[in-house]
Structure formats: structure tokens, C-alpha cells
GROMACS .gro file of C-alpha atoms in nm:
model
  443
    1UNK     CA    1   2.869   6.961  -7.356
    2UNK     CA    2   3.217   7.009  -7.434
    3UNK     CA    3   3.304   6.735  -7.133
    4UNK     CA    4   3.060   6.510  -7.295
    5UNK     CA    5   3.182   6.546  -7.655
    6UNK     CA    6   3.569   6.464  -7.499
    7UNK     CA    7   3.451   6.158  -7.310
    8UNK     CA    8   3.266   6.025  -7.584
    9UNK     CA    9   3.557   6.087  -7.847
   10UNK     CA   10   3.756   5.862  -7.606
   11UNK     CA   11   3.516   5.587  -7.646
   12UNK     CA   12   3.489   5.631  -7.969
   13UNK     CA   13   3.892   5.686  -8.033
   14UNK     CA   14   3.930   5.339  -7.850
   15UNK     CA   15   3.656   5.161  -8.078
   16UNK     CA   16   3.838   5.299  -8.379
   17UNK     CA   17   4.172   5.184  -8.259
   18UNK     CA   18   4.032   4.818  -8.211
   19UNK     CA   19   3.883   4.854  -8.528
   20UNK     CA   20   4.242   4.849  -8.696
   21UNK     CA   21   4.351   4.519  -8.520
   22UNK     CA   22   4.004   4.290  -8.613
   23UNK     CA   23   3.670   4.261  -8.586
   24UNK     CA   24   3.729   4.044  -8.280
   25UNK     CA   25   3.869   4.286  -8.090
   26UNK     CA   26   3.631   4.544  -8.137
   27UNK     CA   27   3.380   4.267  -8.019
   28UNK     CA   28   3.580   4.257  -7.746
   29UNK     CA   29   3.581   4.593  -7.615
   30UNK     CA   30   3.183   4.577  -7.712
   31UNK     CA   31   3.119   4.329  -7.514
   32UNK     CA   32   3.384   4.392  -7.218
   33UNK     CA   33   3.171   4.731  -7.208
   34UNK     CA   34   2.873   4.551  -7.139
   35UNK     CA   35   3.008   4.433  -6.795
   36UNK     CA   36   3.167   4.833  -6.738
   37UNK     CA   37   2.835   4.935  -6.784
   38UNK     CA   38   2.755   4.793  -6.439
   39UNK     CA   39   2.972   4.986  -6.253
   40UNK     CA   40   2.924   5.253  -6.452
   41UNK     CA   41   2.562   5.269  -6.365
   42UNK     CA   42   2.623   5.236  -6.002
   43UNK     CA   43   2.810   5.581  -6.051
   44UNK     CA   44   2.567   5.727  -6.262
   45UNK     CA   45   2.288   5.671  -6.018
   46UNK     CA   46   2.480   5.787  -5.720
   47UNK     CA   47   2.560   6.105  -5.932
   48UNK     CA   48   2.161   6.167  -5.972
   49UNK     CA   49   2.079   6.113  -5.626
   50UNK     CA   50   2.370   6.370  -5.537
   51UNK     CA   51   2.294   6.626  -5.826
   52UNK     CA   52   1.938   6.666  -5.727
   53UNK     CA   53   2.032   6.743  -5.380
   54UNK     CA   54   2.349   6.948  -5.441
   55UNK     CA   55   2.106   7.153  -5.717
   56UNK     CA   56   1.827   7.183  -5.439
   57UNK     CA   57   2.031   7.265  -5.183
   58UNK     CA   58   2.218   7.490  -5.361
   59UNK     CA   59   1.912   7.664  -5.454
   60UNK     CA   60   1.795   7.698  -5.129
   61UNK     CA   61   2.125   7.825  -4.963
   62UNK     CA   62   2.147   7.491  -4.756
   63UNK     CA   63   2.519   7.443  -4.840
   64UNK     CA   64   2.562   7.225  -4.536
   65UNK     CA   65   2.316   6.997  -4.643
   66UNK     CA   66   2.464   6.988  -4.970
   67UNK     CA   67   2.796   6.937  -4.850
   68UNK     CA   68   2.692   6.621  -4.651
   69UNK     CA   69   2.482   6.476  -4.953
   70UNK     CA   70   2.814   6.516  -5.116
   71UNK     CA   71   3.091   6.341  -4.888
   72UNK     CA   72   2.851   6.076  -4.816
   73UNK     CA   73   2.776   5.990  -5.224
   74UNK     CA   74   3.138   6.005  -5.268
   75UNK     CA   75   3.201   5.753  -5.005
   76UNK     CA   76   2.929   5.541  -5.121
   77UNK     CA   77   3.075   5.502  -5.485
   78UNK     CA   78   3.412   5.443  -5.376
   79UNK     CA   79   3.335   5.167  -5.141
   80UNK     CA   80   3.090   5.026  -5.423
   81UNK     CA   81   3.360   4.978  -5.691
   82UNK     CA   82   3.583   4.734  -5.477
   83UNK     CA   83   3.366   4.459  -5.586
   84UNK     CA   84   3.403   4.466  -5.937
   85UNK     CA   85   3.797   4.483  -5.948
   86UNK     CA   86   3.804   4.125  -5.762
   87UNK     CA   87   3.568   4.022  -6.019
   88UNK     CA   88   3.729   4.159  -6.298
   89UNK     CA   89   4.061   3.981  -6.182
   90UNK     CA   90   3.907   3.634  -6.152
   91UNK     CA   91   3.647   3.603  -6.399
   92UNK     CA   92   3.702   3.847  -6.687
   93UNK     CA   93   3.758   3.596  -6.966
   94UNK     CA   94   3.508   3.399  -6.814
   95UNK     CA   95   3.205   3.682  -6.861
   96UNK     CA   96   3.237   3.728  -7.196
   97UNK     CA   97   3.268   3.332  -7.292
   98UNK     CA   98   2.921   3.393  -7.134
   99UNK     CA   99   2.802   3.588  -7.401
  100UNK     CA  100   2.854   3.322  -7.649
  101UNK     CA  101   3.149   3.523  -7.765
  102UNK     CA  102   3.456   3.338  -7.947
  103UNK     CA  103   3.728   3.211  -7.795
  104UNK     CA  104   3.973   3.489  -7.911
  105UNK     CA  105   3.702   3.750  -7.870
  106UNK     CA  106   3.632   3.647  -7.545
  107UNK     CA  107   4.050   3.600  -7.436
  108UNK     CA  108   4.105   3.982  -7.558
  109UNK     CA  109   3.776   4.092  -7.363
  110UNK     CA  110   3.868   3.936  -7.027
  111UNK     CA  111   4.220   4.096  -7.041
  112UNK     CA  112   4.073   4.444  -7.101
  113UNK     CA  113   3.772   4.400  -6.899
  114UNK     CA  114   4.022   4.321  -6.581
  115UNK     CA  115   4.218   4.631  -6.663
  116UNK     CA  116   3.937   4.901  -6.653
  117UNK     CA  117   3.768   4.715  -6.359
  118UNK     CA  118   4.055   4.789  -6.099
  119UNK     CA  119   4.018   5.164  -6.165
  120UNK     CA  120   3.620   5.100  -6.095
  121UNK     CA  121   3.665   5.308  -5.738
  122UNK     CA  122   3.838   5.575  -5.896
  123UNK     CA  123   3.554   5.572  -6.177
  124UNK     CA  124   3.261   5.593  -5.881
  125UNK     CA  125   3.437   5.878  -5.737
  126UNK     CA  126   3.490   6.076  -6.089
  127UNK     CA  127   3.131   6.041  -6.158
  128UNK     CA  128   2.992   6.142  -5.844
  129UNK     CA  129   3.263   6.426  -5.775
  130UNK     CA  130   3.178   6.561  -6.097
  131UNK     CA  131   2.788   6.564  -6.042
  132UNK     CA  132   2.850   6.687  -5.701
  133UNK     CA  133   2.994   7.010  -5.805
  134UNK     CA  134   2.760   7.045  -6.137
  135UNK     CA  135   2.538   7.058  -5.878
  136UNK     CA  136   2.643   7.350  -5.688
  137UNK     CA  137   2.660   7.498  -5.970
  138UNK     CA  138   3.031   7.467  -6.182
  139UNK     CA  139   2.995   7.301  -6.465
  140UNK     CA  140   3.372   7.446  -6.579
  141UNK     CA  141   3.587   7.297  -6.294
  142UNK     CA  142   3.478   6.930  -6.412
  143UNK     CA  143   3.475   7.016  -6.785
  144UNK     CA  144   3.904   7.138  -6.698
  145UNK     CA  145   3.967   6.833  -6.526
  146UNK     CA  146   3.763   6.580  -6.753
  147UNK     CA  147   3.905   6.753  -7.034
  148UNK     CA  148   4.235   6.689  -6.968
  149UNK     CA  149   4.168   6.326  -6.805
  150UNK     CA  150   4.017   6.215  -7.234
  151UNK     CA  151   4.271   6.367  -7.396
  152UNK     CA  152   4.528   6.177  -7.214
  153UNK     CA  153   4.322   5.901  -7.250
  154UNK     CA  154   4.329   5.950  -7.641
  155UNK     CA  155   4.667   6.023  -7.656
  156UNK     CA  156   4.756   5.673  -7.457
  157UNK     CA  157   4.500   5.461  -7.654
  158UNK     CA  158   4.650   5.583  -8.017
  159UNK     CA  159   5.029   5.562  -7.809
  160UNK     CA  160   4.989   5.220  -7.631
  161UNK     CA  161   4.755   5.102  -7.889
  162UNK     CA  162   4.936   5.090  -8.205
  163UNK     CA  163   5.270   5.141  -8.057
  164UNK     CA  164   5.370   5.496  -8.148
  165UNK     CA  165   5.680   5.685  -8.088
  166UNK     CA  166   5.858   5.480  -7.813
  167UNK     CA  167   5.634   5.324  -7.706
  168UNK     CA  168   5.512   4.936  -7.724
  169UNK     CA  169   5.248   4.791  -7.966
  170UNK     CA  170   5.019   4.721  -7.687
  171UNK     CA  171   4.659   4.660  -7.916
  172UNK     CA  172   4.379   4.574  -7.653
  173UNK     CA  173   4.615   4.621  -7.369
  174UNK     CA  174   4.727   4.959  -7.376
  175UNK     CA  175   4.329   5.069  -7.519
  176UNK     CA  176   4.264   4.920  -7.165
  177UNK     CA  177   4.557   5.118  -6.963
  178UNK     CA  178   4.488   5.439  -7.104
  179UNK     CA  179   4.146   5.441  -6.957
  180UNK     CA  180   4.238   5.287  -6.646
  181UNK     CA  181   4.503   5.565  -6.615
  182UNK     CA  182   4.197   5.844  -6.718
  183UNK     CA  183   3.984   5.726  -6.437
  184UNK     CA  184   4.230   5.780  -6.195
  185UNK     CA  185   4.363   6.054  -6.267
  186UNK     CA  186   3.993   6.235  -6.316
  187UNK     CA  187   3.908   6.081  -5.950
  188UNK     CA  188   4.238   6.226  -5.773
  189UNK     CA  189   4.192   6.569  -5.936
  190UNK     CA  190   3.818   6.628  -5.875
  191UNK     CA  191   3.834   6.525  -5.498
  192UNK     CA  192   4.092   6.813  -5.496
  193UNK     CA  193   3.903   7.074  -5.639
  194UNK     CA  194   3.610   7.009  -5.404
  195UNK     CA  195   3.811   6.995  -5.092
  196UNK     CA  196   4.019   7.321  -5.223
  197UNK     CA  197   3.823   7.650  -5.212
  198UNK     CA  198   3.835   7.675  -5.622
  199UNK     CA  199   3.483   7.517  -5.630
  200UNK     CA  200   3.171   7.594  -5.404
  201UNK     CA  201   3.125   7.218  -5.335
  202UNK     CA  202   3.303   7.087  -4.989
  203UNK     CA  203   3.348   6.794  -4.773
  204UNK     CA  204   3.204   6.780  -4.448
  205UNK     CA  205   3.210   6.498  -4.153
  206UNK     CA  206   2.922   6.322  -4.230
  207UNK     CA  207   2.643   6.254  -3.935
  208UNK     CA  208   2.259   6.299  -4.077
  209UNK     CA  209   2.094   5.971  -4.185
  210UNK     CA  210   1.842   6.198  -4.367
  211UNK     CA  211   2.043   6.262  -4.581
  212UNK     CA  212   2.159   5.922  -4.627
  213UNK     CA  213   1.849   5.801  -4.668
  214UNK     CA  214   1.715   6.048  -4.911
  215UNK     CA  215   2.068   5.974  -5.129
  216UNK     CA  216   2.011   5.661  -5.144
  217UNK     CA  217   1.571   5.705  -5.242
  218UNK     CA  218   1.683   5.884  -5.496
  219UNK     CA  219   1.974   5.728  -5.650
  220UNK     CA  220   1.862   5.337  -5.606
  221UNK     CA  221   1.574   5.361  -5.903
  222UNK     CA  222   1.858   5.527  -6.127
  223UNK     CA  223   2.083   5.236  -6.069
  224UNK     CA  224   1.844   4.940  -6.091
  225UNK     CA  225   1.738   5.120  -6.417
  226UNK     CA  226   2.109   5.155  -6.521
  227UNK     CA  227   2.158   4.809  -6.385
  228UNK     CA  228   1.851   4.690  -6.534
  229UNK     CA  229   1.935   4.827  -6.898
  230UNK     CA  230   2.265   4.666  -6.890
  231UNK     CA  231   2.138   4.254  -6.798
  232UNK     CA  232   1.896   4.339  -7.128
  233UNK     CA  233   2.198   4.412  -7.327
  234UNK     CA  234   2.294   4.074  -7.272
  235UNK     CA  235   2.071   3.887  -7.403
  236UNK     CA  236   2.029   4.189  -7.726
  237UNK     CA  237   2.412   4.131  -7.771
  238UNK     CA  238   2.369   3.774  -7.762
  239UNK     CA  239   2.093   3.828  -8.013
  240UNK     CA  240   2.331   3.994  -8.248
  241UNK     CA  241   2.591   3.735  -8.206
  242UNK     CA  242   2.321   3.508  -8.366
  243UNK     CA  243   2.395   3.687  -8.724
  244UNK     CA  244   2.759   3.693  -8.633
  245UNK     CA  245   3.032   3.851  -8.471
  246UNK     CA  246   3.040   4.094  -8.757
  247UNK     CA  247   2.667   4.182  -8.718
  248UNK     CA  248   2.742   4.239  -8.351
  249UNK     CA  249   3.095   4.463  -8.420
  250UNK     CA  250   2.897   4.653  -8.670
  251UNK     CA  251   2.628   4.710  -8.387
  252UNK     CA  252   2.930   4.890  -8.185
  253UNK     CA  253   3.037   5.045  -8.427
  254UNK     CA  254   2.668   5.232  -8.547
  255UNK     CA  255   2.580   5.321  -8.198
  256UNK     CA  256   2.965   5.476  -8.160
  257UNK     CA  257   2.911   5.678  -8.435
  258UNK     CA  258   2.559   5.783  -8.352
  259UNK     CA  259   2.682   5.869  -7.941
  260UNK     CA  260   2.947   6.058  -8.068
  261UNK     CA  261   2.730   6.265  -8.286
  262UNK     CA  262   2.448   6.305  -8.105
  263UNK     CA  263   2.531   6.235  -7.704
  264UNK     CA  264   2.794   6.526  -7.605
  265UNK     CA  265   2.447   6.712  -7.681
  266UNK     CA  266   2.176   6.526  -7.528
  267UNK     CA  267   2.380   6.468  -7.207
  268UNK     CA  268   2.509   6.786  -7.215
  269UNK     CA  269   2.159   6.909  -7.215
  270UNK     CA  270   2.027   6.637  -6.912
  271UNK     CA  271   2.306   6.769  -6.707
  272UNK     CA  272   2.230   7.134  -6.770
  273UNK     CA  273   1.830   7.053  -6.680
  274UNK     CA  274   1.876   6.894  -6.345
  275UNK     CA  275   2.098   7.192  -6.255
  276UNK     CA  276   1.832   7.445  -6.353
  277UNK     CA  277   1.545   7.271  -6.256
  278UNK     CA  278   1.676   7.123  -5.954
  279UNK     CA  279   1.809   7.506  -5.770
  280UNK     CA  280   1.481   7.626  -5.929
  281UNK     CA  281   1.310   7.396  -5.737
  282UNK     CA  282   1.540   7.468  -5.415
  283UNK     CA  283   1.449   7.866  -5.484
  284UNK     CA  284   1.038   7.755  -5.438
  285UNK     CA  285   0.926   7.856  -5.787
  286UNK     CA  286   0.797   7.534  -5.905
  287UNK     CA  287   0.660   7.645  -6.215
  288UNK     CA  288   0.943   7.818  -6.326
  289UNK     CA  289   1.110   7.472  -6.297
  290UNK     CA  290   0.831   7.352  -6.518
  291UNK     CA  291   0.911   7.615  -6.772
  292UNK     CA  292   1.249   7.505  -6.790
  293UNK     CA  293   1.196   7.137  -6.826
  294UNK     CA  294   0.983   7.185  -7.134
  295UNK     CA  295   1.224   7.448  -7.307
  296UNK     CA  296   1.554   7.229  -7.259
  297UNK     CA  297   1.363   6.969  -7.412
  298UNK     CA  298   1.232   7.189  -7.717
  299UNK     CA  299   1.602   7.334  -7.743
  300UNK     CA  300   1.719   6.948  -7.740
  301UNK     CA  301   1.463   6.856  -7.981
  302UNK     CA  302   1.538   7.119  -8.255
  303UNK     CA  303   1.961   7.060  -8.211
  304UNK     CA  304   1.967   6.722  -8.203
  305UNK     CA  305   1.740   6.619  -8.418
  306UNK     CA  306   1.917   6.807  -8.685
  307UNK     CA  307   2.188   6.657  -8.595
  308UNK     CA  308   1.986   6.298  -8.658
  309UNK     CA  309   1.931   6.412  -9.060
  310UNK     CA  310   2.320   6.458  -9.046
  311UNK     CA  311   2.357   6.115  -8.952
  312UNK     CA  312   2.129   5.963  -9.146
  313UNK     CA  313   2.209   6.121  -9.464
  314UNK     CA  314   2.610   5.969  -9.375
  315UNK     CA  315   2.610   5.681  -9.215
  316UNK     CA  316   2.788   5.513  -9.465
  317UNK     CA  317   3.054   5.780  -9.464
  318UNK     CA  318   3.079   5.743  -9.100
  319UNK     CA  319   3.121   5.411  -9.049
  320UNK     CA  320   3.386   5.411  -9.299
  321UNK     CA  321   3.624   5.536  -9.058
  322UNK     CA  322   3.597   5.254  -8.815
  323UNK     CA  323   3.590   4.946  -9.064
  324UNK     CA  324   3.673   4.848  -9.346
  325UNK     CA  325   3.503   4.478  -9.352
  326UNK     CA  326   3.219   4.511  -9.647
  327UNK     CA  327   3.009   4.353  -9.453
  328UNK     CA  328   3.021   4.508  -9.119
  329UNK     CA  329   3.023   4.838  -9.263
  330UNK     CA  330   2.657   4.774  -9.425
  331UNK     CA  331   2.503   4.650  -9.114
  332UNK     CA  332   2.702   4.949  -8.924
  333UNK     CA  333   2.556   5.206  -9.197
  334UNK     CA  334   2.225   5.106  -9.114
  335UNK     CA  335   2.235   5.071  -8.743
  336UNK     CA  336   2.355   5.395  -8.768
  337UNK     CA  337   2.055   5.486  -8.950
  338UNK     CA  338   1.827   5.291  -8.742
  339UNK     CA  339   1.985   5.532  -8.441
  340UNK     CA  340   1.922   5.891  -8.660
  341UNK     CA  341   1.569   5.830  -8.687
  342UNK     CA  342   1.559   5.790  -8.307
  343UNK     CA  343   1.772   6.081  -8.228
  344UNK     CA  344   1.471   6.355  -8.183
  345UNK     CA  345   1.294   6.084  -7.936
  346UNK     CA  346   1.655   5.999  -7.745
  347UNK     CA  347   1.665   6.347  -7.663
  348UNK     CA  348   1.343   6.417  -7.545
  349UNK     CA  349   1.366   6.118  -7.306
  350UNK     CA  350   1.709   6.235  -7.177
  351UNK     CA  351   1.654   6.571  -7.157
  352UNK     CA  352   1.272   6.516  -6.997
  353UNK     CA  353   1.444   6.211  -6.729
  354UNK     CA  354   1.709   6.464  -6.615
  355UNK     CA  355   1.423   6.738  -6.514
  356UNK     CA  356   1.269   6.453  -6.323
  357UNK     CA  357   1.573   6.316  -6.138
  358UNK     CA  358   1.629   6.652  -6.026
  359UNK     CA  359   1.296   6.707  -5.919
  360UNK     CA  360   1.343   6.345  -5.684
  361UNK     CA  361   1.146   6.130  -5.922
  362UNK     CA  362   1.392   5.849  -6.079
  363UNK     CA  363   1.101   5.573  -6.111
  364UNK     CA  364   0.958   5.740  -6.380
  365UNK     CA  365   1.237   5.696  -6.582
  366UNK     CA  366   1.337   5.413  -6.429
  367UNK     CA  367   0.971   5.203  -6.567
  368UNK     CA  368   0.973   5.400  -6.909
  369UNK     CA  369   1.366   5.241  -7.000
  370UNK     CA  370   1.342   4.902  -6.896
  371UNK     CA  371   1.010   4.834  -6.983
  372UNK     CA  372   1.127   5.033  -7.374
  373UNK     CA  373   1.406   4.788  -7.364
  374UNK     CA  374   1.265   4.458  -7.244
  375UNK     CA  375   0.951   4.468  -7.418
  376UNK     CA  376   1.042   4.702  -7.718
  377UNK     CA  377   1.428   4.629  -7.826
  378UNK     CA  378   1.476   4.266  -7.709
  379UNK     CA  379   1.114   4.100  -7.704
  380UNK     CA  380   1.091   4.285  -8.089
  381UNK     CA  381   1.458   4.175  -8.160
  382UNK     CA  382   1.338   3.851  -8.072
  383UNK     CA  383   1.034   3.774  -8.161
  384UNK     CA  384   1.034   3.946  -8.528
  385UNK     CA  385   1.403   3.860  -8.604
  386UNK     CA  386   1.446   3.550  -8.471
  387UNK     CA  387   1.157   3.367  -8.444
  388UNK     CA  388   0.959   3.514  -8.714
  389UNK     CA  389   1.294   3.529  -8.922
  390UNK     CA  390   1.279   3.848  -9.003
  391UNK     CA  391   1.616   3.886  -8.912
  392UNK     CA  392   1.882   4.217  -8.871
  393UNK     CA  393   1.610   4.475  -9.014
  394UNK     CA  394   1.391   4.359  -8.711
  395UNK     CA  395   1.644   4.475  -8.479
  396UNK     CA  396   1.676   4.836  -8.670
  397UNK     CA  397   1.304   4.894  -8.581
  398UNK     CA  398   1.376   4.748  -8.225
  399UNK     CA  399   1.574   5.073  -8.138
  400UNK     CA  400   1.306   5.303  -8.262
  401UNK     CA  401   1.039   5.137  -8.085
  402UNK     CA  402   1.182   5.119  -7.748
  403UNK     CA  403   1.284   5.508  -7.745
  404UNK     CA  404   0.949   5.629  -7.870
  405UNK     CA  405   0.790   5.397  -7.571
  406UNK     CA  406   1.023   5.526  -7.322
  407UNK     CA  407   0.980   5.894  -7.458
  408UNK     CA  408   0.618   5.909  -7.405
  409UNK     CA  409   0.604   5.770  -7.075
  410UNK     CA  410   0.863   6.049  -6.931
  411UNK     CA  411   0.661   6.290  -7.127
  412UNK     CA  412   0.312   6.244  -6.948
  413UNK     CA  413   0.534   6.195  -6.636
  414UNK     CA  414   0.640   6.504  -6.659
  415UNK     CA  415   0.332   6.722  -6.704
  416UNK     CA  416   0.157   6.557  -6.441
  417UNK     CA  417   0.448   6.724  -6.202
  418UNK     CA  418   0.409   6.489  -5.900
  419UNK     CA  419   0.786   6.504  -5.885
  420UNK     CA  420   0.705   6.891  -5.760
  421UNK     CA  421   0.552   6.768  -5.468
  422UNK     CA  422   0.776   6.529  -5.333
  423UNK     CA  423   1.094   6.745  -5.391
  424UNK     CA  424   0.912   6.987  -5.149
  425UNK     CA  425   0.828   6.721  -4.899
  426UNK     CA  426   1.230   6.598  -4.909
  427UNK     CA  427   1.308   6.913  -4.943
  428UNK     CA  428   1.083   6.976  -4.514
  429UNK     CA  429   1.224   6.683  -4.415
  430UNK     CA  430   1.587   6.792  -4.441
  431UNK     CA  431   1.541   7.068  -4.321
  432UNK     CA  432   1.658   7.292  -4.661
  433UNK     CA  433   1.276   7.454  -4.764
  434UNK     CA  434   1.415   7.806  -4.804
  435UNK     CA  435   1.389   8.046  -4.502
  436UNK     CA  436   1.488   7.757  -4.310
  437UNK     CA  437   1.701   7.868  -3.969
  438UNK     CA  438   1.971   7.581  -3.995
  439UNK     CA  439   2.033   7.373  -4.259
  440UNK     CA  440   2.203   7.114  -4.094
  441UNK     CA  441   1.899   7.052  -3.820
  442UNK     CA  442   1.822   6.706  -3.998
  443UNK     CA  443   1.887   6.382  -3.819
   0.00000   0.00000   0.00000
């Protein structure tokens, strides 16, 4: 949690920054985060498929399994990231013209969208690296090195970003170095600690196309989901953009504030279930697993959503610290809001899709987002606020309706506990069930 809370202060340190230069630029780095989201789900995914089989493994005392699930993810995200620096590179400014973004908006996103996309490699390998040994059980070692890797990245975007000390007034630019910087630096350092003896993660020459396979089952619903989420945001932001670039900045700005209250927790908590759930699951007590899902969830409920009455009791007094435009702050205050009310269902979902990724089901969650998002934020968005005119306050309920959706559908997932059965099949089939003779037998 305390990882989580650093990494989203960076985000949230950079959005503030921005905020001092214009509303444009905040746009910007809104919508330039649109396209990082891409990548950024690639790595996420990859992490899934590697935390459920590091946490099963782990479990069962199949370390060399677990070892080749995590060389082989590693690989996988590094070699997926090339991609999106050439793009990044040639057609930046180009993707967020797309959008229907301003010509200035659009200039300042393509220049920091081509800086954080050359580090996308390094960002693969950080996410995956860090699952990897979460999964094994060290959730310290990553927290150390993440840690570190934001609050360098803080200290560059305030540095580079409004010019302090010695160094240059950068704006946009140096917002955009400091994170490129953070990625790399997080990737080098983790893929030390995993090939040092200071963590019980470790590389290994990779040779079972089991595992591949199974790596890949798991992970490839997580990232067309992530994927999936992240073409919808398109067309929402473009929706936005409709009532103006300031309806859209005040958009980043109330779901900033509401991640930075609410996610260190809620993620914190996802990553914390599919560790539990996932070595329970390796140990063969399934309904201990169970038992755990349900009680993170309960814990996440009663937290966060406290947390939610915070927010929605001061959004106003939040926002206030990223704008000072009158009229983004109101529509930021109220998406905000909009976000509070959600909070107790944004947990549930997370914490509830984390017991089932490390229990091998990611289509569950996979169906329950992008059908909350398609059919609940953008067809609502659409439909009630643009067509029906009736307009921002459409979009508010948009958010509420897509997480309940998405909640309930997890939820029933969950306590039907199909998942159970196929992490025991994968589970055979690798060769890791506990009592196994040789955990590396899988071909």
C-alpha cells in the first residue's frame, strides 16, 4: 500500500505541476496518458498471469516452476514495449490531434507522450519484476525499490518542471523526463534484486512451453480487458472534450484526486489478495482461499469506503490544489464526487478481480469491465448527455453505473468458485499440485 500511495502521488504530483502552466497542458498529460495506458496494460496483464503462478507455485514449493513463469513474463514485457517507443517517436502529436484535442494541447501531448514511450521496455519489466517477486512472497523488496524510483520521480517533475534550483524551466518536458528516468531506474534495480539472493524470486533458462502457454491463458484476458478499457476512454474523453477542454482537464483532475485517495488502498489490497489466495490455493486448501477472498473484500469495503465520505464531503477542497480556473474546479469538485460515491463498489470489484486472477480466472473480470464501461460509462455518457442533452451530470452517474455493473458480476463470479477448479487443473498440468516429485517435469 505504501508502493501504491508513492506511485500514485507521482501521478498526481505531475498533474498538479501541469496544472500551474494551463489547462492545456494538463489536457495534455490527460490525454497523452490515455495512449500510456496501453502499454501499461500490456504490463499489468503480464504481471497477473505471473503473480498467479509465482503465488501458486510458491505455495506449493514448485520454485522451479515459478522461476520459469518468471524469466519468461519478464522477457515477454520487455520485448512487448519496443513497439510503442517507435510509435511514440513518429506519431505522438499525431494521437492526440486524434482525440479532437487542440492544437497546443495536442503539440505538448505528443512531446510528452514520445518521452515516456521510449522507457515503455523498462516500464514492462518494472511491472512484471515487481509482481514476480510479490508473488513469491516480498512485498518489501519492490515497495524499497519503487519507493525510491517515485520519489525521484517527484523530486525531478517539481525540479525539471518549474525549473528549481539549477535547474531549467522544463514545464511538460521535464514532467515527461522524470518519469522516463523512474521507469528505468525501477526496471534496472528490480531485475537485480531477483537475480541477487536478497529476494526468493530467480531467473532460470527458460525451456517448458507449459508454462508459456499457461502465462500467456492467463495474462491475455487481463490485457484485452486493460486494452479494451483504454480504446473506451477514447471515445469518453472525446465525449468530455464536447463540453470543453476545461470539462475534460477537470475530469483529470477529479479522478487524480479520487486515485490518490482511494487507490494506494484498493490496489494495495488486490495485490495483497492474489498473494494470499493464490499460495493458498498452491497449499490445496481451497476454501481457505475462499475465506480470504471475501474478508479482503469486507476489510476493503469498510476502509475505503470511509475513505469515499472523506472525499465526498471535500472535493471542493481537493480540487483546489490542482486548479484554480472557476470553472474547472466545479466540474472537478463534482467528478470528484461522482468518484466517492463509487468508492465502496471500486473496491469490491478490485479487491474481488484480484482473488480471481490469482485463482486463473481473468475473463470474469475481463466481461464485467468492459461491458461496465461500454455499455454503462460511454453508451450512458452518450446517450443521456449528449443526445438526450442532459449533459455533464449524465456523465457523473455514468461512473457509478458502470462500477456497480462491473461489481456485481465479479461478485457472483466469485461465489460460484469455478476459478477453484481450473487453478487445480493448471496447477496437474504443470506439474506443481503439491506432493509433486519434480516441479520442473512440465513440457
Amino acid at each position: 500500500m505504501v508502493e501504491q500511495f508513492l506511485r500514485t502521488l507521482m501521478r498526481t504530483t505531475d498533474i498538479a505541476v501541469t496544472g500551474l502552466f494551463s489547462p492545456a497542458a494538463v489536457a495534455a498529460v490527460g490525454l497523452a496518458d490515455l495512449y500510456a495506458r496501453l502499454p501499461l496494460r500490456i504490463g499489468l496483464g503480464l504481471g497477473s498471469g505471473v503473480i498467479a503462478l509465482s503465488s501458486q507455485d510458491t505455495g506449493s514449493g514448485a520454485t522451479t516452476n515459478r522461476d520459469e513463469a518468471i524469466t519468461q513474463a519478464i522477457l515477454l514485457g520487455a520485448v512487448a514495449g519496443i513497439p510503442f517507443v517507435l510509435f511514440g517517436f513518429l506519431f505522438g502529436e499525431w494521437a492526440i490531434a486524434l482525440l479532437g484535442a487542440e492544437s497546443e494541447v495536442a503539440r505538448q501531448g505528443g512531446i510528452y507522450l514520445a518521452i515516456i514511450f521510449a522507457t515503455t521496455p523498462a516500464r514492462h519489466v518494472a511491472l512484471v519484476a515487481a509482481r514476480s517477486i510479490q508473488g513469491a512472497g516480498d512485498t518489501r523488496t519492490p515497495m524499497y525499490i519503487n519507493g525510491v524510483s517515485n520519489a525521484l520521480n517527484i523530486v525531478g517533475t517539481l525540479t525539471l518542471g518549474l525549473g528549481l534550483w539549477i535547474a531549467p524551466e522544463l514545464n511538460i518536458i521535464g514532467v515527461g523526463i522524470a518519469t522516463a528516468f523512474g521507469n528505468v531506474f525501477s526496471a534496472l534495480a528490480l531485475l537485480a534484486a531477483i537475480a541477487s539472493p536478497w529476494t526468493p524470486a530467480g531467473f532460470v533458462r527458460p525451456n517448458q512451453w507449459v508454462v508459456t502457454k499457461q502465462l500467456l491463458t492467463i495474462s491475455a484476458p487481463r490485457i484485452v480487458e486493460g486494452l479494451g478499457s483504454t480504446v473506451i476512454a477514447f471515445p469518453f474523453n472525446a465525449i468530455l472534450l464536447l463540453f470543453g477542454t476545461e470539462v475534460n482537464a477537470a475530469y483529470q483532475i477529479g479522478q487524480r484526486v479520487y486515485q490518490q485517495i482511494t487507490a494506494p488502498l484498493s490496489r494495495g489490497y488486490r495485490t495483497g489478495t492474489s498473494i494470499i489466495v493464490g499460495q493458498t490455493l498452491g497449499e490445496g486448501d481451497p476454501e481457505g482461499a475462499r475465506y480470504n477472498g471475501w474478508a479482503a473484500a469486507l476489510l476493503g469495503l469498510v476502509t475505503v469506503g470511509s475513505l469515499g465520505v472523506v472525499l465526498f464531503i471535500g472535493a471542493e477542497w481537493f480540487v483546489d490544489f490542482f486548479t484554480d480556473d472557476p470553472e474547472t474546479r466545479f466540474y472537478a469538485a463534482n467528478f470528484a464526487a461522482a468518484y466517492a460515491l463509487a468508492a465502496p463498489l471500486t473496491v469490491l470489484y478490485t479487491v474481488l478481480a484480484g482473488a480471481l486472477t490469482s485463482g486463473s480466472d481473468t475473463k470474469t473480470p475481463f466481461i464485467a469491465r468492459i461491458t461496465g464501461m461500454l455499455f454503462g460509462m460511454l453508451g450512458i455518457s452518450y446517450v443521456f448527455g449528449v443526445v438526450l442533452e442532459f449533459g455533464v451530470p449524465a456523465i457523473y452517474a455514468s461512473i457509478i453505473i458502470y462500477y456497480l455493473w462491473a461489481t456485481l458480476y465479479v461478485a457472483v463470479g466469485f461465489y460460484r468458485g469455478a476459478w477453484v477448479e481450473r487453478t487445480q487443473a493448471m496447477m496437474d498440468e504443470r506439474g506443481s499440485t503439491p506432493g509433486s516429485t519434480d516441479d520442473s517435469s512440465a513440457e
